[in-house]
mmCIF file of N, CA and C in Angstrom:
data_model
loop_
_atom_site.group_PDB
_atom_site.id
_atom_site.type_symbol
_atom_site.label_atom_id
_atom_site.label_comp_id
_atom_site.label_asym_id
_atom_site.label_seq_id
_atom_site.Cartn_x
_atom_site.Cartn_y
_atom_site.Cartn_z
ATOM 1 N N UNK F 9 -39.423 0.329 -29.631
ATOM 2 C CA UNK F 9 -39.986 -0.974 -29.327
ATOM 3 C C UNK F 9 -40.929 -1.413 -29.590
ATOM 4 N N UNK F 10 -41.627 -0.761 -30.031
ATOM 5 C CA UNK F 10 -43.099 -1.326 -30.289
ATOM 6 C C UNK F 10 -43.083 -2.267 -31.367
ATOM 7 N N UNK F 11 -42.822 -2.427 -32.879
ATOM 8 C CA UNK F 11 -42.465 -3.523 -33.577
ATOM 9 C C UNK F 11 -41.558 -4.164 -32.642
ATOM 10 N N UNK F 12 -40.816 -4.793 -31.377
ATOM 11 C CA UNK F 12 -40.145 -5.880 -31.333
ATOM 12 C C UNK F 12 -41.193 -6.616 -30.691
ATOM 13 N N UNK F 13 -41.926 -5.830 -29.758
ATOM 14 C CA UNK F 13 -42.869 -6.349 -28.562
ATOM 15 C C UNK F 13 -44.344 -6.724 -29.496
ATOM 16 N N UNK F 14 -44.438 -6.404 -31.128
ATOM 17 C CA UNK F 14 -45.887 -6.503 -31.406
ATOM 18 C C UNK F 14 -45.086 -7.808 -31.997
ATOM 19 N N UNK F 15 -43.438 -7.904 -32.645
ATOM 20 C CA UNK F 15 -43.393 -9.068 -32.900
ATOM 21 C C UNK F 15 -43.129 -10.338 -32.108
ATOM 22 N N UNK F 16 -42.508 -9.968 -30.456
ATOM 23 C CA UNK F 16 -42.848 -10.672 -29.631
ATOM 24 C C UNK F 16 -44.280 -11.688 -29.430
ATOM 25 N N UNK F 17 -44.719 -10.519 -29.004
ATOM 26 C CA UNK F 17 -46.957 -11.341 -28.985
ATOM 27 C C UNK F 17 -46.853 -12.289 -30.174
ATOM 28 N N UNK F 18 -46.376 -11.738 -31.186
ATOM 29 C CA UNK F 18 -47.257 -12.355 -32.605
ATOM 30 C C UNK F 18 -46.892 -13.563 -32.535
ATOM 31 N N UNK F 19 -45.203 -13.981 -32.393
ATOM 32 C CA UNK F 19 -44.200 -15.586 -32.794
ATOM 33 C C UNK F 19 -45.013 -16.208 -30.918
ATOM 34 N N UNK F 20 -45.300 -15.646 -30.027
ATOM 35 C CA UNK F 20 -46.043 -16.815 -29.087
ATOM 36 C C UNK F 20 -47.254 -16.856 -29.041
ATOM 37 N N UNK F 21 -47.871 -15.904 -29.319
ATOM 38 C CA UNK F 21 -49.778 -16.601 -29.646
ATOM 39 C C UNK F 21 -49.871 -17.033 -30.969
ATOM 40 N N UNK F 22 -49.036 -16.471 -32.349
ATOM 41 C CA UNK F 22 -49.387 -17.420 -33.625
ATOM 42 C C UNK F 22 -50.434 -16.006 -33.973
ATOM 43 N N UNK F 23 -51.125 -14.824 -33.807
ATOM 44 C CA UNK F 23 -51.312 -13.530 -33.864
ATOM 45 C C UNK F 23 -50.679 -12.510 -34.235
ATOM 46 N N UNK F 24 -51.588 -11.793 -34.861
ATOM 47 C CA UNK F 24 -51.040 -10.266 -35.429
ATOM 48 C C UNK F 24 -51.934 -9.563 -34.195
ATOM 49 N N UNK F 25 -52.905 -10.195 -33.508
ATOM 50 C CA UNK F 25 -53.963 -9.203 -33.042
ATOM 51 C C UNK F 25 -53.515 -9.235 -31.544
ATOM 52 N N UNK F 26 -52.382 -9.601 -31.438
ATOM 53 C CA UNK F 26 -52.677 -9.862 -29.482
ATOM 54 C C UNK F 26 -51.871 -8.164 -29.581
ATOM 55 N N UNK F 27 -51.447 -8.348 -30.879
ATOM 56 C CA UNK F 27 -50.276 -6.243 -30.651
ATOM 57 C C UNK F 27 -51.160 -5.931 -30.733
ATOM 58 N N UNK F 28 -52.699 -5.576 -31.473
ATOM 59 C CA UNK F 28 -53.494 -4.666 -31.758
ATOM 60 C C UNK F 28 -54.023 -4.301 -29.866
ATOM 61 N N UNK F 29 -53.880 -5.690 -29.563
ATOM 62 C CA UNK F 29 -55.135 -5.366 -28.176
ATOM 63 C C UNK F 29 -54.291 -4.602 -27.282
ATOM 64 N N UNK F 30 -53.257 -5.314 -27.240
ATOM 65 C CA UNK F 30 -52.184 -4.472 -26.470
ATOM 66 C C UNK F 30 -51.689 -3.301 -26.691
ATOM 67 N N UNK F 31 -52.005 -2.374 -27.502
ATOM 68 C CA UNK F 31 -52.309 -1.072 -28.129
ATOM 69 C C UNK F 31 -53.664 -0.920 -27.150
ATOM 70 N N UNK F 32 -54.058 -1.461 -27.378
ATOM 71 C CA UNK F 32 -56.107 -0.527 -27.060
ATOM 72 C C UNK F 32 -55.905 -0.632 -25.628
ATOM 73 N N UNK F 33 -55.192 -2.076 -25.093
ATOM 74 C CA UNK F 33 -55.500 -1.854 -23.164
ATOM 75 C C UNK F 33 -54.294 -0.810 -23.453
ATOM 76 N N UNK F 34 -53.714 -0.451 -23.459
ATOM 77 C CA UNK F 34 -52.989 0.719 -23.784
ATOM 78 C C UNK F 34 -53.318 2.262 -23.900
ATOM 79 N N UNK F 35 -53.779 2.066 -25.001
ATOM 80 C CA UNK F 35 -54.626 3.340 -25.032
ATOM 81 C C UNK F 35 -55.822 3.605 -24.430
ATOM 82 N N UNK F 36 -56.821 2.469 -23.892
ATOM 83 C CA UNK F 36 -57.393 2.747 -22.547
ATOM 84 C C UNK F 36 -56.654 3.401 -21.390
ATOM 85 N N UNK F 37 -56.037 2.719 -20.981
ATOM 86 C CA UNK F 37 -54.973 2.722 -19.621
ATOM 87 C C UNK F 37 -54.663 4.070 -18.776
ATOM 88 N N UNK F 38 -53.737 5.216 -21.297
ATOM 89 C CA UNK F 38 -53.074 6.225 -20.817
ATOM 90 C C UNK F 38 -53.943 6.951 -20.717
ATOM 91 N N UNK F 39 -56.045 6.728 -20.754
ATOM 92 C CA UNK F 39 -56.924 7.279 -21.198
ATOM 93 C C UNK F 39 -57.275 7.968 -20.315
ATOM 94 N N UNK F 40 -57.504 6.141 -19.340
ATOM 95 C CA UNK F 40 -57.648 6.436 -17.679
ATOM 96 C C UNK F 40 -57.381 7.337 -17.045
ATOM 97 N N UNK F 41 -55.894 7.197 -17.572
ATOM 98 C CA UNK F 41 -54.591 8.057 -16.240
ATOM 99 C C UNK F 41 -55.116 9.464 -16.300
ATOM 100 N N UNK F 42 -55.047 9.639 -17.704
ATOM 101 C CA UNK F 42 -55.021 11.239 -17.550
ATOM 102 C C UNK F 42 -56.328 12.054 -17.047
ATOM 103 N N UNK F 43 -57.569 11.448 -16.612
ATOM 104 C CA UNK F 43 -58.086 11.882 -15.865
ATOM 105 C C UNK F 43 -58.047 11.930 -14.136
ATOM 106 N N UNK F 44 -56.626 11.648 -13.729
ATOM 107 C CA UNK F 44 -56.095 11.680 -12.804
ATOM 108 C C UNK F 44 -54.504 12.629 -12.541
ATOM 109 N N UNK F 45 -54.749 13.950 -13.752
ATOM 110 C CA UNK F 45 -53.535 14.491 -13.998
ATOM 111 C C UNK F 45 -54.137 15.640 -12.809
ATOM 112 N N UNK F 46 -52.702 16.559 -12.477
ATOM 113 C CA UNK F 46 -53.152 17.636 -11.122
ATOM 114 C C UNK F 46 -53.198 18.633 -12.313
ATOM 115 N N UNK F 47 -53.953 19.528 -12.468
ATOM 116 C CA UNK F 47 -53.660 20.621 -13.649
ATOM 117 C C UNK F 47 -53.925 22.063 -12.561
ATOM 118 N N UNK F 48 -54.310 21.883 -11.608
ATOM 119 C CA UNK F 48 -54.348 22.778 -10.823
ATOM 120 C C UNK F 48 -53.861 24.018 -10.520
ATOM 121 N N UNK F 49 -52.044 23.800 -10.531
ATOM 122 C CA UNK F 49 -50.902 24.807 -10.478
ATOM 123 C C UNK F 49 -50.957 25.306 -12.267
ATOM 124 N N UNK F 50 -51.648 24.769 -13.135
ATOM 125 C CA UNK F 50 -51.293 25.043 -14.256
ATOM 126 C C UNK F 50 -51.184 26.787 -14.925
ATOM 127 N N UNK F 51 -51.514 27.576 -14.621
ATOM 128 C CA UNK F 51 -51.180 29.123 -15.778
ATOM 129 C C UNK F 51 -52.609 29.292 -15.918
ATOM 130 N N UNK F 52 -53.243 30.259 -15.886
ATOM 131 C CA UNK F 52 -54.376 30.623 -16.508
ATOM 132 C C UNK F 52 -54.239 31.513 -17.437
ATOM 133 N N UNK F 53 -54.044 30.992 -18.998
ATOM 134 C CA UNK F 53 -53.886 32.632 -20.083
ATOM 135 C C UNK F 53 -54.596 33.298 -20.174
ATOM 136 N N UNK F 54 -55.804 32.625 -20.249
ATOM 137 C CA UNK F 54 -57.088 33.121 -20.761
ATOM 138 C C UNK F 54 -57.352 34.241 -19.692
ATOM 139 N N UNK F 55 -56.500 34.447 -18.925
ATOM 140 C CA UNK F 55 -56.611 35.644 -17.817
ATOM 141 C C UNK F 55 -55.426 36.728 -18.377
ATOM 142 N N UNK F 56 -54.727 36.490 -18.959
ATOM 143 C CA UNK F 56 -53.805 37.530 -18.524
ATOM 144 C C UNK F 56 -53.445 38.496 -19.931
ATOM 145 N N UNK F 57 -53.285 39.651 -19.600
ATOM 146 C CA UNK F 57 -53.851 40.673 -20.832
ATOM 147 C C UNK F 57 -52.627 40.271 -23.002
ATOM 148 N N UNK F 58 -53.393 40.129 -23.758
ATOM 149 C CA UNK F 58 -52.290 39.788 -25.536
ATOM 150 C C UNK F 58 -51.298 40.819 -24.394
ATOM 151 N N UNK F 59 -50.382 40.321 -25.363
ATOM 152 C CA UNK F 59 -48.966 40.944 -25.968
ATOM 153 C C UNK F 59 -49.413 41.626 -26.389
ATOM 154 N N UNK F 60 -48.360 43.153 -27.011
ATOM 155 C CA UNK F 60 -49.098 44.275 -27.455
ATOM 156 C C UNK F 60 -47.402 44.591 -28.156
ATOM 157 N N UNK F 61 -47.329 44.299 -29.709
ATOM 158 C CA UNK F 61 -46.000 43.897 -30.645
ATOM 159 C C UNK F 61 -45.966 45.494 -30.929
#
């Protein structure tokens, strides 16, 4: 989907920079959203005993 969206933005704005701006905005949104993930129910593997082979 990314090439189509970038091409659409480039056709409408006349510049390929708009695709890079969109990618940067999505990266920042994803980075901020990662702070709101609830990881309290993840198992803590550091407390488990190692498996003996």
